Amino acid sequence: KAGVTQTPRYLIKTRGQQVTLSCSPISGHRSVSWYQQTPGQGLQFLFEYFSETQRNKGNFPGRFSGRQFSNSRSEMNVSTLELGDSALYLCASSSTSGITLGANVLTFGAGSRLTVL
Amino acid sequence: AQTVTQSQPEMSVQEAETVTLSCTYDTSESDYYLFWYKQPPSRQMILVIRQEAYKQQNATENRFSVNFQKAAKSFSLKISDSQLGDAAMYFCAYRRFNDYKLSFGAGTTVTVRA
Protein backbone atom coordinates (compact mmCIF):
# COMPACT_ATOMS: atom_id res chain seq x y z
CA LYS A 1 0.00 0.00 0.00
CA ALA A 2 1.56 3.28 -1.10
CA GLY A 3 2.12 5.90 1.56
CA VAL A 4 1.35 9.59 1.53
CA THR A 5 3.06 11.24 -1.43
CA GLN A 6 4.01 14.88 -1.43
CA THR A 7 5.35 16.81 -4.39
CA PRO A 8 7.59 18.58 -4.95
CA ARG A 9 10.08 17.54 -2.26
CA TYR A 10 12.11 20.71 -2.54
CA LEU A 11 11.46 24.07 -4.07
CA ILE A 12 12.89 27.54 -4.00
CA LYS A 13 10.81 30.65 -4.56
CA THR A 14 11.33 34.37 -4.20
CA ARG A 15 9.34 36.82 -2.14
CA GLY A 16 6.04 37.78 -3.69
CA GLN A 17 5.67 34.60 -5.72
CA GLN A 18 3.10 31.94 -5.05
CA VAL A 19 3.50 28.22 -4.61
CA THR A 20 1.30 25.15 -4.86
CA LEU A 21 2.09 21.93 -3.01
CA SER A 22 0.45 18.62 -3.71
CA CYS A 23 -0.46 15.70 -1.50
CA SER A 24 -1.76 12.28 -2.53
CA PRO A 25 -3.18 10.41 0.47
CA ILE A 26 -3.12 6.72 1.17
CA SER A 27 -5.71 4.96 -0.94
CA GLY A 28 -9.03 4.97 0.88
CA HIS A 29 -8.12 7.83 3.20
CA ARG A 30 -10.54 10.69 2.81
CA SER A 31 -9.16 13.12 5.39
CA VAL A 32 -6.08 15.19 4.56
CA SER A 33 -4.37 17.58 6.95
CA TRP A 34 -1.54 20.04 6.42
CA TYR A 35 1.08 21.17 8.92
CA GLN A 36 3.86 23.73 8.77
CA GLN A 37 7.14 22.94 10.50
CA THR A 38 9.69 25.66 11.24
CA PRO A 39 12.59 25.80 13.72
CA GLY A 40 11.04 28.76 15.50
CA GLN A 41 7.35 27.85 15.65
CA GLY A 42 7.59 24.08 15.52
CA LEU A 43 4.73 22.10 14.04
CA GLN A 44 1.58 24.07 13.44
CA PHE A 45 -1.74 22.93 12.04
CA LEU A 46 -2.78 24.61 8.81
CA PHE A 47 -6.05 22.96 7.77
CA GLU A 48 -7.89 19.70 7.33
CA TYR A 49 -10.08 18.56 4.46
CA PHE A 50 -12.64 15.81 4.22
CA SER A 51 -14.75 15.05 1.18
CA GLU A 52 -13.60 18.24 -0.54
CA THR A 53 -14.67 20.39 2.42
CA GLN A 54 -12.41 22.27 4.77
CA ARG A 55 -13.47 21.23 8.25
CA ASN A 56 -10.81 22.85 10.35
CA LYS A 57 -8.37 25.71 9.89
CA GLY A 58 -5.40 26.83 11.93
CA ASN A 59 -4.35 30.36 12.76
CA PHE A 60 -2.72 31.33 9.48
CA PRO A 61 -3.32 34.34 7.23
CA GLY A 62 -5.56 34.12 4.20
CA ARG A 63 -2.51 33.78 1.96
CA PHE A 64 -2.57 30.12 2.93
CA SER A 65 -5.31 28.19 1.23
CA GLY A 66 -6.04 24.67 0.19
CA ARG A 67 -8.45 22.42 -1.53
CA GLN A 68 -9.28 18.77 -1.91
CA PHE A 69 -10.37 16.99 -5.04
CA SER A 70 -12.92 14.24 -5.47
CA ASN A 71 -10.15 11.61 -5.44
CA SER A 72 -9.05 12.95 -2.03
CA ARG A 73 -5.83 14.44 -3.37
CA SER A 74 -5.15 17.81 -1.84
CA GLU A 75 -3.25 20.92 -2.72
CA MET A 76 -2.21 23.85 -0.62
CA ASN A 77 -1.34 27.25 -1.99
CA VAL A 78 0.61 30.09 -0.49
CA SER A 79 0.35 33.42 -2.26
CA THR A 80 2.57 36.48 -1.94
CA LEU A 81 5.35 34.50 -0.33
CA GLU A 82 7.27 35.98 2.58
CA LEU A 83 10.65 34.96 3.97
CA GLY A 84 8.89 33.56 7.04
CA ASP A 85 7.01 31.06 4.89
CA SER A 86 10.21 29.07 4.49
CA ALA A 87 9.37 25.78 6.12
CA LEU A 88 8.77 22.09 5.79
CA TYR A 89 5.15 21.52 4.83
CA LEU A 90 3.82 18.17 5.94
CA CYS A 91 0.71 16.49 4.69
CA ALA A 92 -1.01 13.70 6.59
CA SER A 93 -3.89 11.48 5.63
CA SER A 94 -6.25 9.52 7.80
CA SER A 95 -9.06 7.08 7.49
CA THR A 96 -12.41 7.87 9.05
CA SER A 97 -13.27 4.46 10.40
CA GLY A 98 -12.34 5.11 14.02
CA ILE A 99 -14.95 5.16 16.75
CA THR A 100 -14.20 8.84 17.18
CA LEU A 101 -12.50 11.31 14.89
CA GLY A 102 -9.55 11.47 17.21
CA ALA A 103 -9.06 7.71 17.12
CA ASN A 104 -7.97 7.76 13.49
CA VAL A 105 -4.20 7.69 13.14
CA LEU A 106 -2.50 10.24 10.91
CA THR A 107 0.06 8.97 8.41
CA PHE A 108 2.48 11.64 7.28
CA GLY A 109 4.25 12.19 4.01
CA ALA A 110 7.93 13.12 3.75
CA GLY A 111 7.12 16.79 3.33
CA SER A 112 7.83 19.58 0.88
CA ARG A 113 10.74 21.80 1.81
CA LEU A 114 10.02 25.39 0.72
CA THR A 115 12.75 28.01 0.73
CA VAL A 116 11.77 31.62 0.11
CA LEU A 117 14.59 33.96 -0.94
CA ALA B 1 -6.30 25.90 23.53
CA GLN B 2 -4.24 22.82 24.27
CA THR B 3 -0.55 23.25 25.08
CA VAL B 4 1.99 20.49 24.86
CA THR B 5 5.34 20.99 26.58
CA GLN B 6 8.50 19.00 26.06
CA SER B 7 11.09 20.35 28.46
CA GLN B 8 14.09 18.41 27.14
CA PRO B 9 15.43 19.83 23.86
CA GLU B 10 18.06 17.09 23.63
CA MET B 11 18.73 13.70 25.17
CA SER B 12 21.67 11.38 24.69
CA VAL B 13 21.67 7.66 25.40
CA GLN B 14 24.19 4.85 25.10
CA GLU B 15 23.25 2.06 22.74
CA ALA B 16 21.32 -0.70 24.58
CA GLU B 17 20.48 1.66 27.45
CA THR B 18 17.15 3.24 28.36
CA VAL B 19 16.06 6.84 27.90
CA THR B 20 12.90 8.58 29.03
CA LEU B 21 11.43 11.60 27.29
CA SER B 22 9.12 13.93 29.18
CA CYS B 23 5.88 15.51 28.00
CA THR B 24 3.24 17.50 29.82
CA TYR B 25 0.06 18.94 28.40
CA ASP B 26 -2.68 21.27 29.38
CA THR B 27 -6.33 20.53 28.67
CA SER B 28 -9.74 20.90 30.22
CA GLU B 29 -11.03 17.87 28.34
CA SER B 30 -11.55 14.52 30.04
CA ASP B 31 -11.30 12.37 26.92
CA TYR B 32 -8.51 12.79 24.40
CA TYR B 33 -5.64 11.01 22.69
CA LEU B 34 -1.91 11.34 23.16
CA PHE B 35 0.78 10.37 20.70
CA TRP B 36 4.50 10.12 20.32
CA TYR B 37 5.83 10.65 16.81
CA LYS B 38 9.39 10.10 15.63
CA GLN B 39 10.97 12.24 12.92
CA PRO B 40 14.31 10.88 11.66
CA PRO B 41 16.62 12.90 9.39
CA SER B 42 14.53 11.69 6.45
CA ARG B 43 11.85 14.07 7.86
CA GLN B 44 8.97 11.62 7.66
CA MET B 45 6.92 11.61 10.83
CA ILE B 46 6.33 8.09 12.09
CA LEU B 47 3.85 7.15 14.77
CA VAL B 48 5.60 5.49 17.69
CA ILE B 49 2.80 4.96 20.16
CA ARG B 50 -0.72 6.11 21.00
CA GLN B 51 -2.58 6.38 24.29
CA GLU B 52 -6.29 6.84 24.82
CA ALA B 53 -6.97 8.97 27.89
CA TYR B 54 -9.92 6.82 28.93
CA LYS B 55 -7.63 3.79 29.23
CA GLN B 56 -5.72 3.51 32.47
CA GLN B 57 -3.31 0.93 31.11
CA ASN B 58 -0.12 2.37 29.70
CA ALA B 59 0.45 1.69 26.02
CA THR B 60 3.42 -0.42 24.90
CA GLU B 61 4.87 -1.07 21.46
CA ASN B 62 7.87 -3.39 21.56
CA ARG B 63 10.75 -1.36 23.08
CA PHE B 64 8.61 1.75 23.46
CA SER B 65 6.34 2.32 26.43
CA VAL B 66 4.62 5.27 28.01
CA ASN B 67 3.91 6.39 31.54
CA PHE B 68 0.56 8.13 31.37
CA GLN B 69 -0.37 10.10 34.47
CA LYS B 70 -3.75 11.66 33.70
CA ALA B 71 -4.13 13.65 36.90
CA ALA B 72 -0.67 15.13 36.48
CA LYS B 73 -1.22 15.61 32.73
CA SER B 74 2.04 13.85 32.05
CA PHE B 75 2.88 11.50 29.20
CA SER B 76 6.47 10.27 29.12
CA LEU B 77 8.03 7.93 26.58
CA LYS B 78 10.52 5.26 27.57
CA ILE B 79 12.80 3.77 24.93
CA SER B 80 14.37 0.55 26.15
CA ASP B 81 17.41 -1.19 24.64
CA SER B 82 18.14 1.89 22.52
CA GLN B 83 19.33 1.27 18.99
CA LEU B 84 21.21 3.51 16.57
CA GLY B 85 18.07 3.67 14.45
CA ASP B 86 16.21 5.32 17.32
CA ALA B 87 18.17 8.53 16.76
CA ALA B 88 15.59 11.13 15.73
CA MET B 89 13.50 14.00 16.95
CA TYR B 90 10.55 12.84 19.04
CA PHE B 91 7.35 14.81 19.25
CA CYS B 92 4.63 14.48 21.82
CA ALA B 93 1.19 15.33 20.45
CA TYR B 94 -2.32 15.84 21.79
CA ARG B 95 -5.61 15.41 20.03
CA ARG B 96 -9.11 16.08 21.26
CA PHE B 97 -11.50 13.16 21.40
CA ASN B 98 -13.51 14.13 18.35
CA ASP B 99 -11.08 16.14 16.28
CA TYR B 100 -8.41 15.55 13.67
CA LYS B 101 -6.09 18.38 14.67
CA LEU B 102 -2.87 17.45 16.42
CA SER B 103 -1.14 19.86 18.79
CA PHE B 104 2.57 19.14 18.98
CA GLY B 105 5.26 19.83 21.51
CA ALA B 106 8.55 21.43 20.50
CA GLY B 107 10.31 18.08 20.19
CA THR B 108 13.23 16.30 21.81
CA THR B 109 16.28 15.31 19.79
CA VAL B 110 17.54 11.88 20.78
CA THR B 111 21.13 10.95 20.05
CA VAL B 112 22.26 7.34 20.41
CA ARG B 113 25.93 6.75 21.16
CA ALA B 114 27.54 3.59 19.83
PDB file of C-alpha atoms in Angstrom:
ATOM      1  CA  LYS A   1       0.000   0.000   0.000  1.00  0.00           C
ATOM      2  CA  ALA A   2       1.556   3.279  -1.100  1.00  0.00           C
ATOM      3  CA  GLY A   3       2.120   5.904   1.562  1.00  0.00           C
ATOM      4  CA  VAL A   4       1.346   9.595   1.527  1.00  0.00           C
ATOM      5  CA  THR A   5       3.064  11.240  -1.432  1.00  0.00           C
ATOM      6  CA  GLN A   6       4.012  14.880  -1.432  1.00  0.00           C
ATOM      7  CA  THR A   7       5.348  16.814  -4.391  1.00  0.00           C
ATOM      8  CA  PRO A   8       7.593  18.585  -4.949  1.00  0.00           C
ATOM      9  CA  ARG A   9      10.076  17.538  -2.263  1.00  0.00           C
ATOM     10  CA  TYR A  10      12.112  20.711  -2.540  1.00  0.00           C
ATOM     11  CA  LEU A  11      11.462  24.073  -4.067  1.00  0.00           C
ATOM     12  CA  ILE A  12      12.888  27.541  -3.995  1.00  0.00           C
ATOM     13  CA  LYS A  13      10.809  30.652  -4.559  1.00  0.00           C
ATOM     14  CA  THR A  14      11.328  34.365  -4.201  1.00  0.00           C
ATOM     15  CA  ARG A  15       9.340  36.815  -2.143  1.00  0.00           C
ATOM     16  CA  GLY A  16       6.038  37.778  -3.690  1.00  0.00           C
ATOM     17  CA  GLN A  17       5.673  34.604  -5.715  1.00  0.00           C
ATOM     18  CA  GLN A  18       3.096  31.943  -5.051  1.00  0.00           C
ATOM     19  CA  VAL A  19       3.499  28.217  -4.608  1.00  0.00           C
ATOM     20  CA  THR A  20       1.305  25.149  -4.857  1.00  0.00           C
ATOM     21  CA  LEU A  21       2.094  21.933  -3.012  1.00  0.00           C
ATOM     22  CA  SER A  22       0.447  18.621  -3.712  1.00  0.00           C
ATOM     23  CA  CYS A  23      -0.465  15.696  -1.499  1.00  0.00           C
ATOM     24  CA  SER A  24      -1.755  12.284  -2.526  1.00  0.00           C
ATOM     25  CA  PRO A  25      -3.178  10.410   0.466  1.00  0.00           C
ATOM     26  CA  ILE A  26      -3.115   6.725   1.166  1.00  0.00           C
ATOM     27  CA  SER A  27      -5.706   4.956  -0.936  1.00  0.00           C
ATOM     28  CA  GLY A  28      -9.026   4.970   0.882  1.00  0.00           C
ATOM     29  CA  HIS A  29      -8.124   7.831   3.197  1.00  0.00           C
ATOM     30  CA  ARG A  30     -10.544  10.694   2.813  1.00  0.00           C
ATOM     31  CA  SER A  31      -9.155  13.123   5.386  1.00  0.00           C
ATOM     32  CA  VAL A  32      -6.080  15.189   4.558  1.00  0.00           C
ATOM     33  CA  SER A  33      -4.365  17.582   6.949  1.00  0.00           C
ATOM     34  CA  TRP A  34      -1.536  20.044   6.420  1.00  0.00           C
ATOM     35  CA  TYR A  35       1.085  21.173   8.922  1.00  0.00           C
ATOM     36  CA  GLN A  36       3.855  23.735   8.765  1.00  0.00           C
ATOM     37  CA  GLN A  37       7.138  22.943  10.496  1.00  0.00           C
ATOM     38  CA  THR A  38       9.689  25.661  11.241  1.00  0.00           C
ATOM     39  CA  PRO A  39      12.590  25.797  13.716  1.00  0.00           C
ATOM     40  CA  GLY A  40      11.039  28.763  15.500  1.00  0.00           C
ATOM     41  CA  GLN A  41       7.354  27.849  15.646  1.00  0.00           C
ATOM     42  CA  GLY A  42       7.591  24.084  15.524  1.00  0.00           C
ATOM     43  CA  LEU A  43       4.731  22.099  14.038  1.00  0.00           C
ATOM     44  CA  GLN A  44       1.580  24.073  13.440  1.00  0.00           C
ATOM     45  CA  PHE A  45      -1.737  22.930  12.038  1.00  0.00           C
ATOM     46  CA  LEU A  46      -2.779  24.610   8.808  1.00  0.00           C
ATOM     47  CA  PHE A  47      -6.046  22.957   7.772  1.00  0.00           C
ATOM     48  CA  GLU A  48      -7.894  19.701   7.333  1.00  0.00           C
ATOM     49  CA  TYR A  49     -10.081  18.559   4.460  1.00  0.00           C
ATOM     50  CA  PHE A  50     -12.643  15.811   4.224  1.00  0.00           C
ATOM     51  CA  SER A  51     -14.755  15.046   1.175  1.00  0.00           C
ATOM     52  CA  GLU A  52     -13.600  18.244  -0.543  1.00  0.00           C
ATOM     53  CA  THR A  53     -14.668  20.389   2.420  1.00  0.00           C
ATOM     54  CA  GLN A  54     -12.408  22.268   4.772  1.00  0.00           C
ATOM     55  CA  ARG A  55     -13.470  21.226   8.253  1.00  0.00           C
ATOM     56  CA  ASN A  56     -10.806  22.847  10.349  1.00  0.00           C
ATOM     57  CA  LYS A  57      -8.371  25.708   9.894  1.00  0.00           C
ATOM     58  CA  GLY A  58      -5.401  26.831  11.934  1.00  0.00           C
ATOM     59  CA  ASN A  59      -4.351  30.357  12.759  1.00  0.00           C
ATOM     60  CA  PHE A  60      -2.719  31.328   9.479  1.00  0.00           C
ATOM     61  CA  PRO A  61      -3.321  34.337   7.228  1.00  0.00           C
ATOM     62  CA  GLY A  62      -5.563  34.118   4.204  1.00  0.00           C
ATOM     63  CA  ARG A  63      -2.512  33.775   1.956  1.00  0.00           C
ATOM     64  CA  PHE A  64      -2.567  30.120   2.935  1.00  0.00           C
ATOM     65  CA  SER A  65      -5.309  28.187   1.232  1.00  0.00           C
ATOM     66  CA  GLY A  66      -6.042  24.670   0.193  1.00  0.00           C
ATOM     67  CA  ARG A  67      -8.454  22.420  -1.533  1.00  0.00           C
ATOM     68  CA  GLN A  68      -9.285  18.770  -1.906  1.00  0.00           C
ATOM     69  CA  PHE A  69     -10.369  16.989  -5.038  1.00  0.00           C
ATOM     70  CA  SER A  70     -12.921  14.243  -5.469  1.00  0.00           C
ATOM     71  CA  ASN A  71     -10.154  11.610  -5.442  1.00  0.00           C
ATOM     72  CA  SER A  72      -9.049  12.948  -2.025  1.00  0.00           C
ATOM     73  CA  ARG A  73      -5.833  14.443  -3.372  1.00  0.00           C
ATOM     74  CA  SER A  74      -5.153  17.806  -1.838  1.00  0.00           C
ATOM     75  CA  GLU A  75      -3.252  20.920  -2.724  1.00  0.00           C
ATOM     76  CA  MET A  76      -2.213  23.849  -0.622  1.00  0.00           C
ATOM     77  CA  ASN A  77      -1.345  27.253  -1.990  1.00  0.00           C
ATOM     78  CA  VAL A  78       0.611  30.085  -0.491  1.00  0.00           C
ATOM     79  CA  SER A  79       0.348  33.423  -2.260  1.00  0.00           C
ATOM     80  CA  THR A  80       2.566  36.482  -1.945  1.00  0.00           C
ATOM     81  CA  LEU A  81       5.348  34.500  -0.333  1.00  0.00           C
ATOM     82  CA  GLU A  82       7.268  35.981   2.583  1.00  0.00           C
ATOM     83  CA  LEU A  83      10.647  34.962   3.974  1.00  0.00           C
ATOM     84  CA  GLY A  84       8.893  33.558   7.038  1.00  0.00           C
ATOM     85  CA  ASP A  85       7.014  31.064   4.889  1.00  0.00           C
ATOM     86  CA  SER A  86      10.208  29.067   4.490  1.00  0.00           C
ATOM     87  CA  ALA A  87       9.366  25.775   6.124  1.00  0.00           C
ATOM     88  CA  LEU A  88       8.771  22.089   5.794  1.00  0.00           C
ATOM     89  CA  TYR A  89       5.151  21.524   4.827  1.00  0.00           C
ATOM     90  CA  LEU A  90       3.821  18.172   5.944  1.00  0.00           C
ATOM     91  CA  CYS A  91       0.708  16.488   4.690  1.00  0.00           C
ATOM     92  CA  ALA A  92      -1.012  13.699   6.594  1.00  0.00           C
ATOM     93  CA  SER A  93      -3.894  11.476   5.632  1.00  0.00           C
ATOM     94  CA  SER A  94      -6.252   9.515   7.797  1.00  0.00           C
ATOM     95  CA  SER A  95      -9.063   7.075   7.487  1.00  0.00           C
ATOM     96  CA  THR A  96     -12.410   7.874   9.046  1.00  0.00           C
ATOM     97  CA  SER A  97     -13.269   4.460  10.400  1.00  0.00           C
ATOM     98  CA  GLY A  98     -12.338   5.114  14.019  1.00  0.00           C
ATOM     99  CA  ILE A  99     -14.954   5.161  16.753  1.00  0.00           C
ATOM    100  CA  THR A 100     -14.196   8.843  17.178  1.00  0.00           C
ATOM    101  CA  LEU A 101     -12.502  11.311  14.889  1.00  0.00           C
ATOM    102  CA  GLY A 102      -9.545  11.466  17.207  1.00  0.00           C
ATOM    103  CA  ALA A 103      -9.063   7.706  17.123  1.00  0.00           C
ATOM    104  CA  ASN A 104      -7.972   7.756  13.490  1.00  0.00           C
ATOM    105  CA  VAL A 105      -4.202   7.689  13.139  1.00  0.00           C
ATOM    106  CA  LEU A 106      -2.496  10.243  10.907  1.00  0.00           C
ATOM    107  CA  THR A 107       0.056   8.970   8.413  1.00  0.00           C
ATOM    108  CA  PHE A 108       2.479  11.638   7.281  1.00  0.00           C
ATOM    109  CA  GLY A 109       4.253  12.193   4.013  1.00  0.00           C
ATOM    110  CA  ALA A 110       7.934  13.123   3.749  1.00  0.00           C
ATOM    111  CA  GLY A 111       7.121  16.789   3.328  1.00  0.00           C
ATOM    112  CA  SER A 112       7.834  19.584   0.879  1.00  0.00           C
ATOM    113  CA  ARG A 113      10.742  21.804   1.812  1.00  0.00           C
ATOM    114  CA  LEU A 114      10.016  25.392   0.717  1.00  0.00           C
ATOM    115  CA  THR A 115      12.746  28.013   0.728  1.00  0.00           C
ATOM    116  CA  VAL A 116      11.771  31.617   0.109  1.00  0.00           C
ATOM    117  CA  LEU A 117      14.587  33.957  -0.940  1.00  0.00           C
TER     118      LEU A 117
ATOM    119  CA  ALA B   1      -6.296  25.899  23.525  1.00  0.00           C
ATOM    120  CA  GLN B   2      -4.245  22.820  24.266  1.00  0.00           C
ATOM    121  CA  THR B   3      -0.552  23.253  25.076  1.00  0.00           C
ATOM    122  CA  VAL B   4       1.995  20.486  24.865  1.00  0.00           C
ATOM    123  CA  THR B   5       5.345  20.986  26.575  1.00  0.00           C
ATOM    124  CA  GLN B   6       8.497  18.999  26.056  1.00  0.00           C
ATOM    125  CA  SER B   7      11.088  20.349  28.457  1.00  0.00           C
ATOM    126  CA  GLN B   8      14.088  18.415  27.137  1.00  0.00           C
ATOM    127  CA  PRO B   9      15.431  19.826  23.862  1.00  0.00           C
ATOM    128  CA  GLU B  10      18.062  17.091  23.632  1.00  0.00           C
ATOM    129  CA  MET B  11      18.727  13.701  25.172  1.00  0.00           C
ATOM    130  CA  SER B  12      21.666  11.381  24.688  1.00  0.00           C
ATOM    131  CA  VAL B  13      21.673   7.656  25.396  1.00  0.00           C
ATOM    132  CA  GLN B  14      24.186   4.854  25.098  1.00  0.00           C
ATOM    133  CA  GLU B  15      23.249   2.058  22.744  1.00  0.00           C
ATOM    134  CA  ALA B  16      21.318  -0.699  24.584  1.00  0.00           C
ATOM    135  CA  GLU B  17      20.482   1.655  27.452  1.00  0.00           C
ATOM    136  CA  THR B  18      17.149   3.236  28.363  1.00  0.00           C
ATOM    137  CA  VAL B  19      16.064   6.835  27.896  1.00  0.00           C
ATOM    138  CA  THR B  20      12.902   8.579  29.033  1.00  0.00           C
ATOM    139  CA  LEU B  21      11.425  11.600  27.292  1.00  0.00           C
ATOM    140  CA  SER B  22       9.116  13.930  29.179  1.00  0.00           C
ATOM    141  CA  CYS B  23       5.884  15.513  28.003  1.00  0.00           C
ATOM    142  CA  THR B  24       3.241  17.503  29.824  1.00  0.00           C
ATOM    143  CA  TYR B  25       0.062  18.938  28.401  1.00  0.00           C
ATOM    144  CA  ASP B  26      -2.683  21.268  29.376  1.00  0.00           C
ATOM    145  CA  THR B  27      -6.330  20.533  28.674  1.00  0.00           C
ATOM    146  CA  SER B  28      -9.736  20.900  30.223  1.00  0.00           C
ATOM    147  CA  GLU B  29     -11.033  17.868  28.343  1.00  0.00           C
ATOM    148  CA  SER B  30     -11.550  14.520  30.037  1.00  0.00           C
ATOM    149  CA  ASP B  31     -11.299  12.370  26.917  1.00  0.00           C
ATOM    150  CA  TYR B  32      -8.512  12.786  24.404  1.00  0.00           C
ATOM    151  CA  TYR B  33      -5.641  11.014  22.687  1.00  0.00           C
ATOM    152  CA  LEU B  34      -1.914  11.342  23.160  1.00  0.00           C
ATOM    153  CA  PHE B  35       0.784  10.365  20.699  1.00  0.00           C
ATOM    154  CA  TRP B  36       4.504  10.121  20.321  1.00  0.00           C
ATOM    155  CA  TYR B  37       5.834  10.647  16.813  1.00  0.00           C
ATOM    156  CA  LYS B  38       9.391  10.103  15.627  1.00  0.00           C
ATOM    157  CA  GLN B  39      10.973  12.242  12.919  1.00  0.00           C
ATOM    158  CA  PRO B  40      14.310  10.881  11.664  1.00  0.00           C
ATOM    159  CA  PRO B  41      16.616  12.901   9.389  1.00  0.00           C
ATOM    160  CA  SER B  42      14.534  11.694   6.448  1.00  0.00           C
ATOM    161  CA  ARG B  43      11.852  14.074   7.865  1.00  0.00           C
ATOM    162  CA  GLN B  44       8.972  11.618   7.661  1.00  0.00           C
ATOM    163  CA  MET B  45       6.919  11.611  10.828  1.00  0.00           C
ATOM    164  CA  ILE B  46       6.332   8.092  12.088  1.00  0.00           C
ATOM    165  CA  LEU B  47       3.847   7.148  14.773  1.00  0.00           C
ATOM    166  CA  VAL B  48       5.602   5.487  17.689  1.00  0.00           C
ATOM    167  CA  ILE B  49       2.798   4.962  20.162  1.00  0.00           C
ATOM    168  CA  ARG B  50      -0.722   6.107  20.999  1.00  0.00           C
ATOM    169  CA  GLN B  51      -2.580   6.377  24.290  1.00  0.00           C
ATOM    170  CA  GLU B  52      -6.293   6.841  24.818  1.00  0.00           C
ATOM    171  CA  ALA B  53      -6.968   8.967  27.885  1.00  0.00           C
ATOM    172  CA  TYR B  54      -9.915   6.821  28.925  1.00  0.00           C
ATOM    173  CA  LYS B  55      -7.634   3.793  29.227  1.00  0.00           C
ATOM    174  CA  GLN B  56      -5.721   3.508  32.466  1.00  0.00           C
ATOM    175  CA  GLN B  57      -3.305   0.929  31.110  1.00  0.00           C
ATOM    176  CA  ASN B  58      -0.117   2.373  29.701  1.00  0.00           C
ATOM    177  CA  ALA B  59       0.447   1.693  26.016  1.00  0.00           C
ATOM    178  CA  THR B  60       3.415  -0.417  24.904  1.00  0.00           C
ATOM    179  CA  GLU B  61       4.872  -1.065  21.465  1.00  0.00           C
ATOM    180  CA  ASN B  62       7.874  -3.386  21.559  1.00  0.00           C
ATOM    181  CA  ARG B  63      10.751  -1.361  23.076  1.00  0.00           C
ATOM    182  CA  PHE B  64       8.606   1.753  23.456  1.00  0.00           C
ATOM    183  CA  SER B  65       6.337   2.319  26.425  1.00  0.00           C
ATOM    184  CA  VAL B  66       4.625   5.271  28.007  1.00  0.00           C
ATOM    185  CA  ASN B  67       3.915   6.391  31.541  1.00  0.00           C
ATOM    186  CA  PHE B  68       0.563   8.135  31.371  1.00  0.00           C
ATOM    187  CA  GLN B  69      -0.375  10.103  34.465  1.00  0.00           C
ATOM    188  CA  LYS B  70      -3.750  11.664  33.703  1.00  0.00           C
ATOM    189  CA  ALA B  71      -4.126  13.655  36.905  1.00  0.00           C
ATOM    190  CA  ALA B  72      -0.668  15.127  36.483  1.00  0.00           C
ATOM    191  CA  LYS B  73      -1.219  15.607  32.728  1.00  0.00           C
ATOM    192  CA  SER B  74       2.039  13.853  32.054  1.00  0.00           C
ATOM    193  CA  PHE B  75       2.877  11.498  29.201  1.00  0.00           C
ATOM    194  CA  SER B  76       6.474  10.270  29.125  1.00  0.00           C
ATOM    195  CA  LEU B  77       8.028   7.925  26.584  1.00  0.00           C
ATOM    196  CA  LYS B  78      10.525   5.263  27.566  1.00  0.00           C
ATOM    197  CA  ILE B  79      12.802   3.775  24.929  1.00  0.00           C
ATOM    198  CA  SER B  80      14.374   0.550  26.152  1.00  0.00           C
ATOM    199  CA  ASP B  81      17.406  -1.195  24.637  1.00  0.00           C
ATOM    200  CA  SER B  82      18.141   1.893  22.524  1.00  0.00           C
ATOM    201  CA  GLN B  83      19.333   1.271  18.993  1.00  0.00           C
ATOM    202  CA  LEU B  84      21.206   3.506  16.565  1.00  0.00           C
ATOM    203  CA  GLY B  85      18.070   3.670  14.452  1.00  0.00           C
ATOM    204  CA  ASP B  86      16.213   5.317  17.318  1.00  0.00           C
ATOM    205  CA  ALA B  87      18.166   8.530  16.757  1.00  0.00           C
ATOM    206  CA  ALA B  88      15.593  11.126  15.728  1.00  0.00           C
ATOM    207  CA  MET B  89      13.498  13.998  16.951  1.00  0.00           C
ATOM    208  CA  TYR B  90      10.555  12.841  19.036  1.00  0.00           C
ATOM    209  CA  PHE B  91       7.351  14.814  19.246  1.00  0.00           C
ATOM    210  CA  CYS B  92       4.634  14.485  21.815  1.00  0.00           C
ATOM    211  CA  ALA B  93       1.189  15.332  20.454  1.00  0.00           C
ATOM    212  CA  TYR B  94      -2.318  15.837  21.794  1.00  0.00           C
ATOM    213  CA  ARG B  95      -5.611  15.410  20.032  1.00  0.00           C
ATOM    214  CA  ARG B  96      -9.111  16.078  21.256  1.00  0.00           C
ATOM    215  CA  PHE B  97     -11.498  13.160  21.398  1.00  0.00           C
ATOM    216  CA  ASN B  98     -13.514  14.135  18.350  1.00  0.00           C
ATOM    217  CA  ASP B  99     -11.085  16.143  16.285  1.00  0.00           C
ATOM    218  CA  TYR B 100      -8.409  15.546  13.672  1.00  0.00           C
ATOM    219  CA  LYS B 101      -6.089  18.383  14.667  1.00  0.00           C
ATOM    220  CA  LEU B 102      -2.867  17.451  16.424  1.00  0.00           C
ATOM    221  CA  SER B 103      -1.143  19.864  18.791  1.00  0.00           C
ATOM    222  CA  PHE B 104       2.571  19.142  18.979  1.00  0.00           C
ATOM    223  CA  GLY B 105       5.261  19.830  21.515  1.00  0.00           C
ATOM    224  CA  ALA B 106       8.549  21.429  20.496  1.00  0.00           C
ATOM    225  CA  GLY B 107      10.305  18.080  20.190  1.00  0.00           C
ATOM    226  CA  THR B 108      13.234  16.297  21.814  1.00  0.00           C
ATOM    227  CA  THR B 109      16.277  15.310  19.791  1.00  0.00           C
ATOM    228  CA  VAL B 110      17.537  11.878  20.783  1.00  0.00           C
ATOM    229  CA  THR B 111      21.133  10.949  20.048  1.00  0.00           C
ATOM    230  CA  VAL B 112      22.255   7.336  20.413  1.00  0.00           C
ATOM    231  CA  ARG B 113      25.932   6.755  21.163  1.00  0.00           C
ATOM    232  CA  ALA B 114      27.540   3.593  19.834  1.00  0.00           C
TER     233      ALA B 114
END
